[in-house]
Short mmCIF file of C-alpha atoms in Angstrom, two decimals:
data_model
loop_
_atom_site.label_atom_id
_atom_site.label_comp_id
_atom_site.label_asym_id
_atom_site.label_seq_id
_atom_site.Cartn_x
_atom_site.Cartn_y
_atom_site.Cartn_z
CA MET A 734 -0.73 45.11 9.69
CA THR A 735 -0.50 41.92 7.70
CA VAL A 736 2.04 40.42 5.32
CA LEU A 737 1.24 36.73 5.13
CA THR A 738 3.16 33.92 3.52
CA SER A 739 3.70 30.36 4.70
CA ALA A 740 5.39 30.10 8.07
CA GLY A 741 6.45 27.26 10.32
CA MET A 742 4.13 26.28 13.14
CA GLY A 743 6.63 24.53 15.42
CA ALA A 744 5.98 24.49 19.15
CA LEU A 745 7.19 27.27 21.39
CA ALA A 746 8.15 26.90 25.01
CA PRO A 747 5.17 27.46 27.31
CA ALA A 748 4.64 31.05 28.40
CA GLN A 749 5.63 31.95 31.92
CA ALA A 750 2.76 31.84 34.38
CA GLU A 751 1.03 35.10 35.08
CA ALA A 752 -0.24 36.09 38.50
CA PRO A 753 -3.53 37.99 38.74
CA THR A 754 -3.22 41.56 39.95
CA THR A 755 -5.14 44.82 40.14
CA PHE A 756 -4.52 48.14 38.40
CA THR A 757 -2.60 50.81 40.27
CA GLY A 758 -1.52 54.36 39.62
CA THR A 759 -3.23 57.05 37.60
CA THR A 760 -2.80 58.12 33.99
CA LEU A 761 -4.67 60.28 31.52
CA SER A 762 -7.49 57.80 30.95
CA ALA A 763 -7.71 56.20 34.38
CA ARG A 764 -11.26 55.76 35.58
CA ASN A 765 -12.44 52.91 37.79
CA LEU A 766 -9.22 50.88 37.64
CA ASP A 767 -7.21 52.86 40.13
CA THR A 768 -8.75 51.25 43.20
CA THR A 769 -10.80 48.32 41.94
CA ALA A 770 -9.94 44.86 40.69
CA ALA A 771 -9.82 44.17 36.98
CA GLY A 772 -13.28 43.85 35.41
CA ARG A 773 -14.10 43.58 31.71
CA TYR A 774 -11.34 43.96 29.10
CA VAL A 775 -11.94 44.36 25.36
CA ALA A 776 -9.04 44.24 22.89
CA LEU A 777 -9.33 45.93 19.51
CA GLY A 778 -6.91 46.22 16.64
CA ASP A 779 -5.05 44.80 13.68
CA SER A 780 -2.61 41.91 13.25
CA TYR A 781 -0.09 43.44 15.67
CA ALA A 782 -2.76 42.85 18.31
CA ALA A 783 -4.19 39.62 16.87
CA GLY A 784 -0.91 37.70 16.51
CA PRO A 785 -1.23 35.88 13.16
CA LEU A 786 0.36 32.41 13.13
CA VAL A 787 1.48 32.71 16.76
CA PRO A 788 0.29 29.49 18.47
CA LEU A 789 -2.40 28.78 19.31
CA GLN A 790 -4.70 30.31 16.73
CA THR A 791 -8.18 30.62 18.24
CA GLY A 792 -11.36 32.60 17.97
CA LEU A 793 -13.86 33.36 15.24
CA PRO A 794 -13.75 34.11 12.44
CA ALA A 795 -10.64 32.02 11.82
CA GLY A 796 -9.56 34.45 9.09
CA CYS A 797 -8.67 37.04 11.72
CA LEU A 798 -5.68 34.83 12.65
CA ARG A 799 -6.05 35.60 16.34
CA SER A 800 -3.68 33.97 18.85
CA ASN A 801 -4.41 33.01 22.43
CA ASP A 802 -0.87 34.18 23.21
CA ASN A 803 -1.11 37.65 21.67
CA TYR A 804 -0.39 40.67 23.84
CA PRO A 805 -4.04 41.20 24.86
CA ALA A 806 -4.32 37.57 26.03
CA VAL A 807 -1.04 37.72 27.96
CA LEU A 808 -2.14 40.99 29.57
CA ALA A 809 -5.58 39.59 30.41
CA ARG A 810 -4.06 36.58 32.17
CA SER A 811 -1.60 38.78 34.05
CA ALA A 812 -4.31 41.16 35.25
CA GLY A 813 -6.72 38.37 36.17
CA PHE A 814 -9.54 39.44 33.92
CA GLY A 815 -12.44 37.05 34.19
CA ASP A 816 -14.26 38.79 31.35
CA PHE A 817 -11.98 39.20 28.34
CA THR A 818 -13.11 39.78 24.76
CA ASP A 819 -10.60 39.94 21.90
CA VAL A 820 -12.02 41.13 18.58
CA SER A 821 -8.70 42.16 17.00
CA CYS A 822 -8.34 41.00 13.41
CA SER A 823 -5.44 40.75 10.99
CA GLY A 824 -5.71 43.28 8.20
CA ALA A 825 -7.98 45.62 10.15
CA THR A 826 -8.06 49.35 9.46
CA THR A 827 -9.85 52.11 11.30
CA GLU A 828 -12.84 51.53 8.98
CA ASP A 829 -13.21 48.05 10.49
CA MET A 830 -13.89 49.58 13.87
CA THR A 831 -17.37 50.53 12.71
CA ALA A 832 -17.99 48.24 9.70
CA PRO A 833 -17.76 44.47 9.13
CA GLN A 834 -14.37 43.25 7.94
CA GLN A 835 -14.39 40.58 5.25
CA VAL A 836 -11.93 37.78 6.03
CA ASP A 837 -11.76 34.06 5.32
CA LEU A 838 -14.68 32.33 7.07
CA GLY A 839 -15.80 35.82 8.08
CA PRO A 840 -16.94 38.48 8.35
CA ASN A 841 -15.55 39.93 11.54
CA ALA A 842 -18.19 42.15 13.11
CA PRO A 843 -17.47 45.86 13.58
CA GLN A 844 -14.97 45.84 16.41
CA LEU A 845 -16.57 48.65 18.37
CA ASP A 846 -19.74 46.55 18.63
CA ALA A 847 -17.90 44.58 21.34
CA LEU A 848 -18.11 47.63 23.62
CA ASP A 849 -21.21 47.78 25.78
CA GLY A 850 -20.20 50.37 28.36
CA THR A 851 -19.22 47.91 31.10
CA GLU A 852 -15.53 47.85 30.17
CA SER A 853 -12.83 48.71 32.67
CA LEU A 854 -10.06 48.43 30.05
CA VAL A 855 -9.91 48.83 26.26
CA THR A 856 -6.69 48.47 24.27
CA VAL A 857 -6.30 49.24 20.58
CA THR A 858 -3.49 48.87 18.05
CA ILE A 859 -4.50 50.40 14.72
CA GLY A 860 -3.20 52.61 11.92
CA GLY A 861 -0.59 50.47 10.19
CA ASN A 862 -2.95 49.16 7.56
CA ASP A 863 -4.43 52.62 7.07
CA ILE A 864 -1.05 53.69 5.68
CA GLY A 865 -0.62 50.50 3.62
CA PHE A 866 1.86 48.48 5.68
CA GLY A 867 1.80 45.36 3.51
CA GLU A 868 2.09 47.30 0.27
CA ILE A 869 5.00 49.35 1.66
CA ILE A 870 6.96 46.24 2.66
CA GLN A 871 6.43 44.57 -0.71
CA GLU A 872 7.11 47.71 -2.74
CA CYS A 873 10.27 48.50 -0.83
CA ALA A 874 11.62 44.94 -0.90
CA THR A 875 11.32 44.91 -4.68
CA ARG A 876 12.70 48.38 -5.39
CA SER A 877 15.41 48.42 -2.74
CA SER A 878 16.88 45.06 -3.79
CA ALA A 879 17.48 46.49 -7.26
CA ASP A 880 19.50 49.46 -5.94
CA LEU A 881 21.46 48.48 -2.85
CA LEU A 882 23.69 51.56 -3.01
CA GLY A 883 20.78 53.97 -3.12
CA ALA A 884 17.35 54.41 -1.55
CA ALA A 885 14.97 53.41 -4.32
CA CYS A 886 12.04 52.92 -1.97
CA ARG A 887 12.46 56.37 -0.45
CA ASP A 888 12.85 57.85 -3.92
CA PHE A 889 9.64 56.15 -5.05
CA TYR A 890 7.55 57.48 -2.17
CA THR A 891 9.08 60.97 -2.30
CA ASP A 892 8.98 61.40 -6.08
CA GLY A 893 7.74 64.90 -6.85
CA GLY A 894 9.04 66.41 -3.64
CA ASP A 895 6.37 65.31 -1.15
CA ASP A 896 6.65 62.22 1.03
CA GLU A 897 3.61 60.07 0.29
CA LEU A 898 4.01 58.01 3.45
CA THR A 899 4.16 61.11 5.63
CA GLU A 900 0.95 62.26 3.95
CA ARG A 901 -0.66 58.87 4.58
CA ILE A 902 0.21 59.10 8.27
CA GLU A 903 -1.24 62.60 8.44
CA ASP A 904 -4.41 61.38 6.73
CA ALA A 905 -4.69 58.46 9.15
CA SER A 906 -4.45 60.71 12.20
CA SER A 907 -8.03 61.95 11.92
CA LYS A 908 -9.26 58.37 11.51
CA VAL A 909 -7.43 57.31 14.67
CA ALA A 910 -8.87 60.35 16.46
CA ASP A 911 -12.39 59.35 15.39
CA THR A 912 -11.78 55.79 16.60
CA LEU A 913 -10.63 56.97 20.02
CA SER A 914 -13.58 59.33 20.32
CA ALA A 915 -15.97 56.49 19.53
CA ILE A 916 -14.31 54.25 22.11
CA ARG A 917 -14.65 56.90 24.78
CA ASP A 918 -18.31 57.46 23.87
CA ARG A 919 -19.10 53.75 24.13
CA SER A 920 -16.91 53.00 27.16
CA PRO A 921 -16.89 56.21 29.22
CA ALA A 922 -15.72 54.51 32.43
CA ALA A 923 -12.93 52.48 30.81
CA ARG A 924 -9.22 53.04 30.88
CA VAL A 925 -8.18 53.21 27.23
CA ALA A 926 -4.68 52.46 25.94
CA VAL A 927 -3.36 52.94 22.41
CA VAL A 928 -0.62 50.36 21.99
CA GLY A 929 2.02 51.33 19.43
CA TYR A 930 4.13 49.22 17.09
CA PRO A 931 7.37 47.51 18.18
CA THR A 932 10.81 47.86 16.61
CA ILE A 933 10.79 46.22 13.17
CA LEU A 934 14.12 47.34 11.69
CA PRO A 935 17.30 48.04 13.68
CA ASP A 936 17.11 51.34 15.52
CA GLU A 937 20.47 52.27 14.03
CA GLY A 938 22.85 51.03 11.37
CA PRO A 939 22.48 49.88 7.75
CA GLY A 940 20.19 46.89 8.30
CA CYS A 941 20.91 43.31 7.34
CA TYR A 942 20.43 42.70 3.63
CA PRO A 943 19.38 40.14 2.39
CA VAL A 944 17.63 39.01 5.62
CA ALA A 945 15.83 42.35 5.51
CA PRO A 946 15.82 43.11 1.77
CA PHE A 947 16.35 46.85 2.08
CA SER A 948 19.35 49.01 1.28
CA ALA A 949 20.98 51.04 4.03
CA GLY A 950 19.27 54.18 2.73
CA ASP A 951 15.85 52.55 2.67
CA THR A 952 16.39 50.96 6.08
CA ALA A 953 16.89 54.45 7.52
CA TYR A 954 13.85 55.73 5.64
CA LEU A 955 11.52 52.94 6.76
CA ARG A 956 12.76 53.23 10.33
CA GLU A 957 11.72 56.88 10.36
CA VAL A 958 8.34 56.05 8.79
CA GLU A 959 7.56 53.70 11.68
CA LYS A 960 8.66 56.34 14.18
CA GLN A 961 6.38 58.86 12.48
CA LEU A 962 3.48 56.41 12.70
CA ASN A 963 4.09 55.78 16.39
CA GLY A 964 4.51 59.51 16.98
CA MET A 965 1.14 60.16 15.38
CA LEU A 966 -0.51 57.50 17.56
CA ALA A 967 1.06 59.00 20.69
CA ALA A 968 -0.13 62.48 19.73
CA GLU A 969 -3.68 61.33 19.05
CA ALA A 970 -3.76 59.40 22.33
CA ALA A 971 -2.65 62.51 24.20
CA GLU A 972 -5.24 64.63 22.41
CA ALA A 973 -7.97 62.13 23.31
CA GLY A 974 -6.84 61.96 26.94
CA VAL A 975 -6.00 58.25 26.84
CA ASP A 976 -2.84 56.27 27.50
CA TYR A 977 -0.18 55.59 24.89
CA VAL A 978 2.02 52.51 25.21
CA ASP A 979 5.46 52.79 23.64
CA THR A 980 6.39 49.29 22.50
CA TYR A 981 9.18 50.54 20.21
CA THR A 982 11.72 51.51 22.87
CA PRO A 983 11.57 48.30 24.94
CA THR A 984 11.93 46.13 21.84
CA ILE A 985 15.08 47.82 20.47
CA GLY A 986 17.67 45.10 19.97
CA HIS A 987 15.06 42.49 19.08
CA ASP A 988 14.27 43.51 15.50
CA ILE A 989 14.10 41.37 12.37
CA CYS A 990 17.89 41.51 11.97
CA THR A 991 18.67 39.81 15.27
CA LEU A 992 19.29 36.11 15.78
CA PRO A 993 16.54 33.56 16.46
CA GLY A 994 15.77 33.53 20.16
CA GLN A 995 16.77 37.18 20.51
CA LYS A 996 14.39 38.21 17.71
CA TRP A 997 10.94 39.40 18.79
CA VAL A 998 9.72 40.54 15.37
CA GLU A 999 10.10 38.05 12.53
CA GLY A 1000 11.48 38.88 9.10
CA LEU A 1001 10.10 38.04 5.68
CA VAL A 1002 11.17 34.44 6.28
CA PRO A 1003 10.12 33.73 9.87
CA THR A 1004 12.38 31.63 12.09
CA ALA A 1005 9.67 31.18 14.75
CA PRO A 1006 5.90 30.79 14.45
CA ALA A 1007 4.53 34.18 13.36
CA ALA A 1008 3.49 35.94 10.21
CA PRO A 1009 6.28 37.65 8.26
CA VAL A 1010 7.25 41.05 9.67
CA HIS A 1011 5.14 40.50 12.79
CA PRO A 1012 5.84 39.81 16.45
CA ASN A 1013 6.39 36.23 17.53
CA ALA A 1014 5.27 34.96 20.94
CA GLN A 1015 8.22 36.66 22.65
CA GLY A 1016 7.40 39.91 20.89
CA MET A 1017 3.78 39.66 21.97
CA ARG A 1018 4.91 39.13 25.55
CA ALA A 1019 7.17 42.18 25.28
CA MET A 1020 4.22 44.25 24.05
CA ALA A 1021 2.12 42.95 26.94
CA ALA A 1022 4.87 43.84 29.41
CA ALA A 1023 5.11 47.38 28.00
CA THR A 1024 1.34 47.76 28.29
CA GLY A 1025 1.37 46.35 31.79
CA ALA A 1026 4.04 48.84 32.80
CA VAL A 1027 1.72 51.70 31.83
CA LEU A 1028 -1.30 50.15 33.52
CA GLY A 1029 0.47 48.98 36.67
CA VAL A 1030 0.08 45.29 35.80
CA PRO A 1031 3.19 43.13 36.32
CA VAL A 1032 3.77 40.93 33.26
CA ALA A 1033 6.56 38.37 33.11
CA ALA A 1034 9.20 39.58 30.66
CA PRO A 1035 10.26 37.65 27.55
CA SER A 1036 12.99 35.12 28.18
CA SER A 1037 15.50 36.91 25.94
CA GLN A 1038 16.73 40.27 27.14
CA PRO A 1039 17.99 43.35 25.28
CA ALA A 1040 21.38 42.90 23.66
CA ARG A 1041 22.50 46.45 24.42
CA ALA A 1042 25.50 46.65 26.76
CA GLU A 1043 25.04 48.16 30.19
CA ALA A 1044 26.92 51.38 30.84
CA ALA A 1045 30.12 50.91 32.87
CA PRO A 1046 30.03 52.28 36.45
CA ALA A 1047 31.62 55.70 36.88
CA GLY A 1048 35.33 55.54 37.49
CA ASN A 1049 35.86 52.18 35.72
#
């Protein structure tokens, strides 16, 4: 999922050190990782895996905007993978799993070509661009800003009675299913994890216009669209017998409306190095920690913690 404009490239504090570990526990897609040390890890996906504009940008082709501090890289360091291949690429759709993706200084080879059957872990974040993430953000920012008391974006996508974005998500589900089937065919011994999308807009409330240029009605609508997308990914992962990583729940309270330092997903005008409406380095670490929690890999948490108040002890 990619919405790119200019963004600052100031330095971030160094990431916390990760200690190598092994995989533990069993899940739907567990194979040879339950009792053996980490082996070969291949990361697939779009910009929410690649980490556009998150320092340091590395890898080829440069147009994929791949960071060495994205969630796959943080996870790989934490798990102690000696053989780690990251072919995620900003702007990728499910079609780019099996066909070359044209990017600046590209192309990026079909991502599934990175799988040779020796993998012990494969992660994938995909689907956002299949439903038109960038177009949705731009369309809604324009329409919603002109009708702050209504829900012009929702009205646009539901004109005629059917919700176009719901239909797009339904259409994308079969493409995600085909992608997961192809991964399992190519990497039959691997543990496979579908990593979902983190919290972009506040999980409740009217939003934060003009920082997020959406009316209260459209904020609620777009929030539900993201939940539908993640729900589809979780359902397809379950159907394929692979793991699903919920990155939405652990990132609540760190959306684009929160303050710099607490914010893990940047807004349209980033306040930390990251592409607009994408995770910054802290957000990538949070996604890695959520993935590690599913896989049994301890990952150092982001330095900023959820803003939600703890419940008072009974009797107080």
